[in-house]
CSV table of C-alpha atoms and ligand atoms in Angstrom, one decimal:
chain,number,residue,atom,x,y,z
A,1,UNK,CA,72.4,104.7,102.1
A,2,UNK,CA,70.3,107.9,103.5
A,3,UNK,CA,71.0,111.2,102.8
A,4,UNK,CA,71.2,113.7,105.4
A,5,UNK,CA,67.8,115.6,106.2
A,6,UNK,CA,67.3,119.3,105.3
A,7,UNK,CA,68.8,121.4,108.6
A,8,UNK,CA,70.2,118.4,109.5
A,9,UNK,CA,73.8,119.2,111.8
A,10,UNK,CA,76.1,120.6,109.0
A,11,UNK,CA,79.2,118.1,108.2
A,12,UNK,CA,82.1,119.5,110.1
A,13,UNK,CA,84.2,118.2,107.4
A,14,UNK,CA,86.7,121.3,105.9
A,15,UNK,CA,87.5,121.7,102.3
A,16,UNK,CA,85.8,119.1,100.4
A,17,UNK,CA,85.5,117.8,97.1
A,18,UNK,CA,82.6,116.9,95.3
A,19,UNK,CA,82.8,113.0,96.2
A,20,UNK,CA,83.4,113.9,100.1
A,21,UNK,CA,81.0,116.5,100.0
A,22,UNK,CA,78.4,113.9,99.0
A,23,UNK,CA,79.4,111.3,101.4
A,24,UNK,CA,79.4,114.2,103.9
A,25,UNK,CA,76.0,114.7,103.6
A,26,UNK,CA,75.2,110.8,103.8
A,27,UNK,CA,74.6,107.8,105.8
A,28,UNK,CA,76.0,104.5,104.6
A,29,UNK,CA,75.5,101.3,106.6
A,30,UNK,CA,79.1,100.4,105.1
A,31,UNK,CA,82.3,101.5,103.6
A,32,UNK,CA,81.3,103.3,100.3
A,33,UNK,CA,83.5,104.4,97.3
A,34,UNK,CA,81.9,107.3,96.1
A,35,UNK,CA,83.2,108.0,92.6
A,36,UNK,CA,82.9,111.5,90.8
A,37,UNK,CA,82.8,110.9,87.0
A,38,UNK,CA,82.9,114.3,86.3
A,39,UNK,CA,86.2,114.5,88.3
A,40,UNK,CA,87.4,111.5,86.1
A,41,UNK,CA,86.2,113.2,83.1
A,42,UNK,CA,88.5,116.3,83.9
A,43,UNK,CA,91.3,115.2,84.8
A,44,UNK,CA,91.3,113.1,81.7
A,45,UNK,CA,91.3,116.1,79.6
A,46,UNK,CA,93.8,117.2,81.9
A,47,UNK,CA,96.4,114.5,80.9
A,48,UNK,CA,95.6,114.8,78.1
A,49,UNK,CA,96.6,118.3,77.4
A,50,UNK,CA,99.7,117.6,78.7
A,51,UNK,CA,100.3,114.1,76.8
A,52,UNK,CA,100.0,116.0,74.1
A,53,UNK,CA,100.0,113.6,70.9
A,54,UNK,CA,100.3,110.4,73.1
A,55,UNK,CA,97.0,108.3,73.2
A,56,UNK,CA,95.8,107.9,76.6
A,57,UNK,CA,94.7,104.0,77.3
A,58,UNK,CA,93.2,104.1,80.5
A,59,UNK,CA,94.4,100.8,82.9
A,60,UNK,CA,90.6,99.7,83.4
A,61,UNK,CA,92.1,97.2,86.5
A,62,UNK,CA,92.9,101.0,88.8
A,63,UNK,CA,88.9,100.6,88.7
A,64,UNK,CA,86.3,99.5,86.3
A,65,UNK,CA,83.1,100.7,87.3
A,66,UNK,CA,80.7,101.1,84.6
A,67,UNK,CA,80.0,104.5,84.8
A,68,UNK,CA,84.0,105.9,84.6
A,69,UNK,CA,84.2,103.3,81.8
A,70,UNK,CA,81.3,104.9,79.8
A,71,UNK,CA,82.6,108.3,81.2
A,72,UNK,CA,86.1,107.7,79.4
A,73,UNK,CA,85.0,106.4,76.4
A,74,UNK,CA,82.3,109.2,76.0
A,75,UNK,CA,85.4,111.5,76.2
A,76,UNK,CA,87.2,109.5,73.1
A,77,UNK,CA,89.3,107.5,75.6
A,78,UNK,CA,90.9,104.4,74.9
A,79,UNK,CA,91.1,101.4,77.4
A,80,UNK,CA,94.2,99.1,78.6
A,81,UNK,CA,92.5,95.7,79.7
A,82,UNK,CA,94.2,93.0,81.2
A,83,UNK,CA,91.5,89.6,80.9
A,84,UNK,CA,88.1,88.8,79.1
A,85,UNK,CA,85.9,90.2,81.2
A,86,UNK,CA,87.9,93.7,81.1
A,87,UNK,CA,87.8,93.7,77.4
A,88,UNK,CA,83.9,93.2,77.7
A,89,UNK,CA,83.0,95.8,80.4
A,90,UNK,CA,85.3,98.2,77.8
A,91,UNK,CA,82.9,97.3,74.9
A,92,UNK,CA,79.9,97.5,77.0
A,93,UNK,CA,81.1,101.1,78.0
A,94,UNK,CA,80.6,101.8,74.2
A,95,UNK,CA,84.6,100.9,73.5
A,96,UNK,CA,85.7,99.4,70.0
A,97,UNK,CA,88.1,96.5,70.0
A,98,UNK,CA,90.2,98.5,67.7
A,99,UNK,CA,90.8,101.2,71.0
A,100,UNK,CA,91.5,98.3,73.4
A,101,UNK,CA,95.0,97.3,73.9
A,102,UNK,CA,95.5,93.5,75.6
A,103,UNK,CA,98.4,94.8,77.8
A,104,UNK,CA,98.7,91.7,80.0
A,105,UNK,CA,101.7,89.7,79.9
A,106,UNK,CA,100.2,86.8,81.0
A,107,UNK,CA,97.5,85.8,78.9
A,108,UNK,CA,94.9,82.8,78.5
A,109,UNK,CA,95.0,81.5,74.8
A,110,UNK,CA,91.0,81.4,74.9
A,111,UNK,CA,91.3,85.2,75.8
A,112,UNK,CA,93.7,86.2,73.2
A,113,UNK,CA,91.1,84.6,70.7
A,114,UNK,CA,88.2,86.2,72.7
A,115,UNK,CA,90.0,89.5,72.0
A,116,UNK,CA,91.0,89.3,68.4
A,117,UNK,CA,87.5,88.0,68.0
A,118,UNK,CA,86.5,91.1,69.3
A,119,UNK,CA,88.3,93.4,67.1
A,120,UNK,CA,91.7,93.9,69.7
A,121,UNK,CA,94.6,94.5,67.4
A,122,UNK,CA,97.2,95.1,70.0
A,123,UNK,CA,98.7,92.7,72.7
A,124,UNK,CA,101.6,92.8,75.0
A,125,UNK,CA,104.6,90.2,75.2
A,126,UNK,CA,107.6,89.9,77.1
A,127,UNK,CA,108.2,86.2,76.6
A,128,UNK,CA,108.5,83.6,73.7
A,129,UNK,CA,105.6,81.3,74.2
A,130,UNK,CA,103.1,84.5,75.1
A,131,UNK,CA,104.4,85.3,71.4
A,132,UNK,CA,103.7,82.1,70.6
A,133,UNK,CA,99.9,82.3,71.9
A,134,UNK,CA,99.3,85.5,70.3
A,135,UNK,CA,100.3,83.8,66.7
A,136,UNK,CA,98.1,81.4,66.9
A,137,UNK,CA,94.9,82.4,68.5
A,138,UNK,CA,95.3,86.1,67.3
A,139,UNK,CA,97.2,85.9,63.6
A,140,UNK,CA,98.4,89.0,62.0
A,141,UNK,CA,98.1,91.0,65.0
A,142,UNK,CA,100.5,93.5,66.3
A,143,UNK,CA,102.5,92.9,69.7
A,144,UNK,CA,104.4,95.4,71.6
A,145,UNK,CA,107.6,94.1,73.7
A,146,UNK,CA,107.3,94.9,77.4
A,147,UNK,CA,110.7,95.6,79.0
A,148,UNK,CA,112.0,95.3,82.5
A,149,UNK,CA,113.3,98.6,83.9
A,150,UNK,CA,115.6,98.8,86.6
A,151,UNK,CA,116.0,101.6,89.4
A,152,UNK,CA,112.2,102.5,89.9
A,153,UNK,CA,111.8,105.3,92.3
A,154,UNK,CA,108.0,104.7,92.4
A,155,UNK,CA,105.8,104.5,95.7
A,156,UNK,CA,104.6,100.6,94.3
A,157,UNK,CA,107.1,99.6,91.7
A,158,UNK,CA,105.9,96.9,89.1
A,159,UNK,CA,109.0,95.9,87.9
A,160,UNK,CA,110.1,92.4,88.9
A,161,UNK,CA,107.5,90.3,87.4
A,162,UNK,CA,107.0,91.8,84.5
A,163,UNK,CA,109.2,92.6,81.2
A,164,UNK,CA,112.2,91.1,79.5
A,165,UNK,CA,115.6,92.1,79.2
A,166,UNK,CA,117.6,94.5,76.1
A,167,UNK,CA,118.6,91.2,74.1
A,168,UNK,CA,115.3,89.1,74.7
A,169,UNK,CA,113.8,91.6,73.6
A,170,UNK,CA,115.6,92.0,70.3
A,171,UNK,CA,114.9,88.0,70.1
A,172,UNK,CA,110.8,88.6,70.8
A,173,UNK,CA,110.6,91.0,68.0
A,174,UNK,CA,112.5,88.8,65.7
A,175,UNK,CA,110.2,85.5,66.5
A,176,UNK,CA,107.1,88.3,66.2
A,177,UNK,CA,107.7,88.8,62.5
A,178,UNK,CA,108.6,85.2,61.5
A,179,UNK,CA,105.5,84.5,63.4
A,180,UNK,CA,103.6,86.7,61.1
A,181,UNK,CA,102.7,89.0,63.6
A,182,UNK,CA,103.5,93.3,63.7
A,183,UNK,CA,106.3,93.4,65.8
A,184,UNK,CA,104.8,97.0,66.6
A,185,UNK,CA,107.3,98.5,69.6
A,186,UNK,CA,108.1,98.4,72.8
A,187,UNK,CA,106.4,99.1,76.3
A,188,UNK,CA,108.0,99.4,79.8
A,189,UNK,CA,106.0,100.5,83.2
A,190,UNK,CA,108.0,103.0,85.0
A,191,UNK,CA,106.6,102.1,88.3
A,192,UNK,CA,103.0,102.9,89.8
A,193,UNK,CA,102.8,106.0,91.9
A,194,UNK,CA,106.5,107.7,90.2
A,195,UNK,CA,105.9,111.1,92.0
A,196,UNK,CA,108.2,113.6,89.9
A,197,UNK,CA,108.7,113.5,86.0
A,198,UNK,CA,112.6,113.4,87.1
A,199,UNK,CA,112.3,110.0,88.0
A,200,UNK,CA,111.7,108.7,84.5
A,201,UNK,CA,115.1,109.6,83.2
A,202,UNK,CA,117.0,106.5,83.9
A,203,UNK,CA,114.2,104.5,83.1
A,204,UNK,CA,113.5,106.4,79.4
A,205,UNK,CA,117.3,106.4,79.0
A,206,UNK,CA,117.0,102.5,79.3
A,207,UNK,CA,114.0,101.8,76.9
A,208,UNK,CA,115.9,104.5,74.2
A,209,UNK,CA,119.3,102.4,74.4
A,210,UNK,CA,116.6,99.1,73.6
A,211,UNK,CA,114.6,101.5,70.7
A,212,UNK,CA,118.1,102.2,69.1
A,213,UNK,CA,119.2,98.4,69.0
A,214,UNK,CA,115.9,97.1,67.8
A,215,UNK,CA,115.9,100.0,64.9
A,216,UNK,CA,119.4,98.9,64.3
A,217,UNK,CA,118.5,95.4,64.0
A,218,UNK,CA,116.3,96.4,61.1
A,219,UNK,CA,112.9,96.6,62.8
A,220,UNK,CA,110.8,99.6,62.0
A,221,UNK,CA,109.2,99.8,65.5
A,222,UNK,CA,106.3,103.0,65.1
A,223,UNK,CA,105.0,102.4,68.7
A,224,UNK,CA,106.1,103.6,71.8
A,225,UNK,CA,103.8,102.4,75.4
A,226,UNK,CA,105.1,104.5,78.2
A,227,UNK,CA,102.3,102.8,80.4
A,228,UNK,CA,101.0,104.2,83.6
A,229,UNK,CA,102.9,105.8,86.9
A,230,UNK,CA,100.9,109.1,87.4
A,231,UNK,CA,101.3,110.0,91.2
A,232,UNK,CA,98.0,111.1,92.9
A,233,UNK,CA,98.2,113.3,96.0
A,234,UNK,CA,98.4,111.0,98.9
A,235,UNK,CA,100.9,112.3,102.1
A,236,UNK,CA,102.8,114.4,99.5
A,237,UNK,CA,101.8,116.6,97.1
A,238,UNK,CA,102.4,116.1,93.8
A,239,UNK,CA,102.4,117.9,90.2
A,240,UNK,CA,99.6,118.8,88.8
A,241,UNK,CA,98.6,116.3,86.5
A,242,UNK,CA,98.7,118.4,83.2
A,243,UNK,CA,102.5,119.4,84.2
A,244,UNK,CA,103.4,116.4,85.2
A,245,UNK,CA,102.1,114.8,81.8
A,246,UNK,CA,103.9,117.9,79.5
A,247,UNK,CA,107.4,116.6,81.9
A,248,UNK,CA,107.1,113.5,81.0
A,249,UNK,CA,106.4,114.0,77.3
A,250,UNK,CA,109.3,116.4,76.9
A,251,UNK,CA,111.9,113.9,77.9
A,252,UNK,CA,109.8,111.7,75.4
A,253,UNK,CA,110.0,113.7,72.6
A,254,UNK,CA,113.8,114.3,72.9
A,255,UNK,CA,114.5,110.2,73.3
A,256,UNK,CA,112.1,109.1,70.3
A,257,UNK,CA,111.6,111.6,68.0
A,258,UNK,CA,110.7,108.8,65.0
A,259,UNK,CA,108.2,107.4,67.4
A,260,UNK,CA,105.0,107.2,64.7
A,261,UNK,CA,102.7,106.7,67.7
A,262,UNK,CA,102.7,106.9,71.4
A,263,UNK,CA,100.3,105.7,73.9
A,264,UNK,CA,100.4,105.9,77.8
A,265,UNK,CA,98.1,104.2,80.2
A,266,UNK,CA,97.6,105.9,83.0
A,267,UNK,CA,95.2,104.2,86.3
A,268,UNK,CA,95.6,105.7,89.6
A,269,UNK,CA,96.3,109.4,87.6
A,270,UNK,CA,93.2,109.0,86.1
A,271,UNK,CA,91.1,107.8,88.9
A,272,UNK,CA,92.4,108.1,92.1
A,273,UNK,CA,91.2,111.2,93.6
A,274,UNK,CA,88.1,111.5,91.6
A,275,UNK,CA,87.2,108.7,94.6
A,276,UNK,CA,86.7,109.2,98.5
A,277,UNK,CA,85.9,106.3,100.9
A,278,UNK,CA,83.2,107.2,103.6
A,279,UNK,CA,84.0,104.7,106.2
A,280,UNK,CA,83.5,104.6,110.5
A,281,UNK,CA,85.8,104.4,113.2
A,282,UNK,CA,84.4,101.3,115.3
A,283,UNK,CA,86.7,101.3,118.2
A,284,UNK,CA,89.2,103.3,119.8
A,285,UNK,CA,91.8,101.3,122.5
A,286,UNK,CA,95.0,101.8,124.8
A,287,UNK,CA,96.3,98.7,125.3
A,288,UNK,CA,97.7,99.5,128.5
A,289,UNK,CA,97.9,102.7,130.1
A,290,UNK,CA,101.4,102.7,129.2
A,291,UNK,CA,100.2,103.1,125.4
A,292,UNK,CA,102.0,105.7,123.4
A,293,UNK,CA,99.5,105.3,120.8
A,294,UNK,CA,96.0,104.7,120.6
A,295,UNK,CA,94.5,102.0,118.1
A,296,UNK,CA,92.1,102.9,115.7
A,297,UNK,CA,89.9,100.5,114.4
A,298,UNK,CA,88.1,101.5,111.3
A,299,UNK,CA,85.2,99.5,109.3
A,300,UNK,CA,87.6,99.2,106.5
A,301,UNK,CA,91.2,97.7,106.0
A,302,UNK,CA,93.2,95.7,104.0
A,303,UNK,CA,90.9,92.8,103.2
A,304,UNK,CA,87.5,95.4,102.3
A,305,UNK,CA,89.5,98.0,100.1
A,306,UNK,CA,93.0,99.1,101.4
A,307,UNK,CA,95.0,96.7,100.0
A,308,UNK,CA,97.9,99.3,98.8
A,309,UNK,CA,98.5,100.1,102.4
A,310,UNK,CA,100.3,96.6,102.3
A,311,UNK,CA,104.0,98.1,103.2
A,312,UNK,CA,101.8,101.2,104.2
A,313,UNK,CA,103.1,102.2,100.9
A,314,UNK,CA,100.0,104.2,99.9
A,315,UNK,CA,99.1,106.7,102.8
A,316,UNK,CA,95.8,107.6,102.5
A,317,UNK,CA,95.1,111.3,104.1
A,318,UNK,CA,92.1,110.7,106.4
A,319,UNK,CA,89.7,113.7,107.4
A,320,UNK,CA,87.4,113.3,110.1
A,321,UNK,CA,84.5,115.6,111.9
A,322,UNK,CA,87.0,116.6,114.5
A,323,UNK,CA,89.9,117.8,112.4
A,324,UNK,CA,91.0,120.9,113.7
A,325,UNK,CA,90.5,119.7,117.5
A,326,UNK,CA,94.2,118.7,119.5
A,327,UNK,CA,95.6,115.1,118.0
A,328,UNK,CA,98.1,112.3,118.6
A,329,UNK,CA,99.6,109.5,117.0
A,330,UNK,CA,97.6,106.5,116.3
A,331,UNK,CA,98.1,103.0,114.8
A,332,UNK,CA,95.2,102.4,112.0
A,333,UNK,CA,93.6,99.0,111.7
A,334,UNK,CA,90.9,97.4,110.0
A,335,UNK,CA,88.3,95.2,111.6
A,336,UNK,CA,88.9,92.0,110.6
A,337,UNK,CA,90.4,89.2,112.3
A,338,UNK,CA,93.9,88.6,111.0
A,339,UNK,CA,96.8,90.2,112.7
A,340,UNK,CA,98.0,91.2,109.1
A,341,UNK,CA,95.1,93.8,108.6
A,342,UNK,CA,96.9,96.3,110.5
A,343,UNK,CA,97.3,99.8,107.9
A,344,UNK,CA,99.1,102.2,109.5
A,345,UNK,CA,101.9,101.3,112.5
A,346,UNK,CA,105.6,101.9,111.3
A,347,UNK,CA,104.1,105.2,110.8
A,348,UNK,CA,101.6,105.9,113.1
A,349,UNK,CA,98.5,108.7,111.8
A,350,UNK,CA,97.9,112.0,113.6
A,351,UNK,CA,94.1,112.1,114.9
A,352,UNK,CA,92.2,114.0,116.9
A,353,UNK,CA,92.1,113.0,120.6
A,354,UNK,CA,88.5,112.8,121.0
A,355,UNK,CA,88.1,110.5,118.0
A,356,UNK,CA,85.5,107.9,119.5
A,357,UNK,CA,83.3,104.7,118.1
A,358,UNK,CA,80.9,105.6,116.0
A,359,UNK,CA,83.0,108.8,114.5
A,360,UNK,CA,82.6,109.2,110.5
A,361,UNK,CA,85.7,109.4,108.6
A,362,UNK,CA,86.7,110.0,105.5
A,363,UNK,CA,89.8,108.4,103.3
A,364,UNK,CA,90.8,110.8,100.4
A,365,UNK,CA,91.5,110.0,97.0
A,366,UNK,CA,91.0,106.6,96.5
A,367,UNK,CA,89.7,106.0,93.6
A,368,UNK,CA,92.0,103.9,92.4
A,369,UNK,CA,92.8,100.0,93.3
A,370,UNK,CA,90.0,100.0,96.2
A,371,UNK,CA,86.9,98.4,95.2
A,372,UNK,CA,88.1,95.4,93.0
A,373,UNK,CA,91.2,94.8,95.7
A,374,UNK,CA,87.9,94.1,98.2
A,375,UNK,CA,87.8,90.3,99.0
A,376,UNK,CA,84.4,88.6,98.6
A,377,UNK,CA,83.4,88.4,102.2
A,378,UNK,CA,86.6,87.6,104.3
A,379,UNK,CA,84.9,87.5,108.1
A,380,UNK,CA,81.7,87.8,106.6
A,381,UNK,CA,82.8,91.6,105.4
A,382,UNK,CA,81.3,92.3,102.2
A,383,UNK,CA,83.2,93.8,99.4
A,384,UNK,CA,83.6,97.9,99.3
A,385,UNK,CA,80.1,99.2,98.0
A,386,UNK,CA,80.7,101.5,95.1
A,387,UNK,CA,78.5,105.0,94.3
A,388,UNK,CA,79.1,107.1,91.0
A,389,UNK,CA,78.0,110.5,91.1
B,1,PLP,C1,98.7,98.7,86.3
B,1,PLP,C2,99.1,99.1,84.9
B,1,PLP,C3,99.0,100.4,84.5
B,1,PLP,C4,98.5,101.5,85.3
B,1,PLP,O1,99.5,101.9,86.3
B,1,PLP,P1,99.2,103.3,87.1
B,1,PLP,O2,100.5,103.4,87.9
B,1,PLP,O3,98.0,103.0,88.0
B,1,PLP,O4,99.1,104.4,86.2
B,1,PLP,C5,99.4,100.7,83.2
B,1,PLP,N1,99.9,99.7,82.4
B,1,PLP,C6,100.0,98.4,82.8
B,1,PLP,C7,100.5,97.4,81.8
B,1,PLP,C8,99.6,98.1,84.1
B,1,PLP,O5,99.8,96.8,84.5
């Protein structure tokens, strides 16, 4: 990586953030992440003024670099981790086990024992033998019931494979405290990407009807996990994140007011669009002259970084040097070879018309799932470089 020279041309990028503004000024020799602690660091607080007196645990898998890790927990954050090496890269960052929640479902037993080793009081369950695992390699601990939760309106739902239903539930709590664990509360994940507070009325509704039964059932749950799902701006705009945090805690605090502690853990909120992607266009094609659409072939796709475009769920806004000139609709692509590594089609992206080979581009706020979603060198590609500023 170079950085511009002084007088160099100006970047004909508009508007920028901090993180574009520095690739702006750069050269990479590949796709770079550059990721704008500070940016993390305020929009933590930001959250965080609107969570209110919910503890924020921030998903380290959205992205665990180093530096937002020691960022976070320099701010008093506390960390989500979902494996071994997570829960290390948290303590490295100057975490405690005591702030670290295990909140994978699916756990190795060597890792449970890794984690209670390390001071981890808290893991995650939605099935009898993962209760079973946590009993013996982390006694005494306390375990929190994930739930499944229908009717997700969210961008990149994560409901199917994880969580248990109303009445397993009620069972897991049960085999918890016989086990001699803390049957602690319950946890649900309204859905990554859940773009208006509205959207987690059915959902709360749901997790309140399962909070009544379990209290009725004679456990004394204290915790509440309301996980992650705070939207970043991606094609639509969303609410700012302090808003969107006070709309969520509202409908909270009306549900659960004997909740004795509440945590959420948000990832892409957190993360997302402290990030920017500085990344070339290396081709531009009509297939025939028939072509509706041109193809644009980036240095990046699905394999080195986009993965969420998978569905083209996650639309990245793009900016490039020529924004502002005429444009028409183009089908996005990465540049490796597999037919599948195609990101945008159904819905083809508006760019300029003299967009050419060689063109810089950048891909907005996408700090979040990028670097670690990177394969290890699929066609030789290496994985997305990663700069914190
Ligand atoms: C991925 C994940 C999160 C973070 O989700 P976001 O939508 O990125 O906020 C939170 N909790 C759990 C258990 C997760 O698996």
């Amino acid at each position: 990586m170079t950085t511009l020279p002084e007088g160099a041309r100006a970047p004909r990028f508009a508007c920028l953030t901090r993180a574009e503004r520095f690739i702006a000024g750069s050269r990479f020799e590949r796709p770079t992440l550059v990721i704008d602690t500070e940016a993390v660091a305020a929009r933590y607080r930001a959250l965080a003024a609107g969570l209110g007196r919910a503890a924020i645990h921030y998903a380290v898998k959205a992205n665990p670099h180093p530096a937002i890790l020691a960022r976070l927990a320099a701010e008093g954050c506390r960390f989500d981790a979902a494996s071994r090496a997570e829960i290390e890269s948290c303590i490295a960052a100057g975490a405690r086990g005591a702030d670290i929640s295990f909140g994978n479902t699916i756990k190795r037993p060597a890792d449970i024992a890794f984690a209670h080793a390390a001071g981890v009081r808290l893991f995650a369950a939605d099935a009898e033998e993962e209760i079973d695992k946590i009993a013996a390699h982390a006694p005494g601990a306390s375990v929190y019931i994930r739930l499944a939760v229908a009717s997700s309106e969210a961008d990149w739902p994560l409901s199917r494979k994880f969580g248990c239903a109303p009445e397993t539930a009620l069972a897991l709590l049960d085999r918890a405290r016989a086990l001699g664990l803390e049957p602690a509360g319950l946890s649900f994940h309204v859905g990554s990407q859940t773009r208006a507070p509205s959207m987690w009325r059915p959902v709360l509704d749901q997790v309140a009807a399962v909070w009544a039964a379990a209290r009725a059932a004679g456990h004394d749950l204290r915790l509440l996990n309301i996980g992650g799902g705070f939207p970043a701006a991606y094609d639509s705009a969303v609410p700012a994140p302090r808003t969107y945090a006070e709309g969520v805690m509202a409908q909270v605090d009306a549900r659960f007011p004997d909740a004795r502690e509440i945590m959420a853990e948000p990832g892409r909120g957190l993360v997302a669009e402290a990030g920017a992607i500085g990344a070339e266009v290396l081709l531009v094609a009509r297939k025939s002259p028939m072509d509706l659409h041109r193809w644009v072939y980036l240095d990046i796709g699905r394999f080195s970084g986009l993965a969420e475009c998978e569905g083209e769920a996650i639309r990245y806004p793009i900016l490039t040097e020529k924004d502002g000139e005429a444009t028409g609709p183009c089908i996005l692509a990465g540049p490796s070879c597999d037919s599948a590594d195609v990101l945008y089609e159904r819905r083809p992206v508006m760019l300029p018309l003299s967009l050419a080979a060689g063109d810089r581009v950048i891909i907005r706020n996408a700090g979040a799932y990028t670097s670690t979603y990177a394969s290890v060198g699929f066609n030789g590609f290496p994985p997305l470089e990663v700069v914190a500023i």
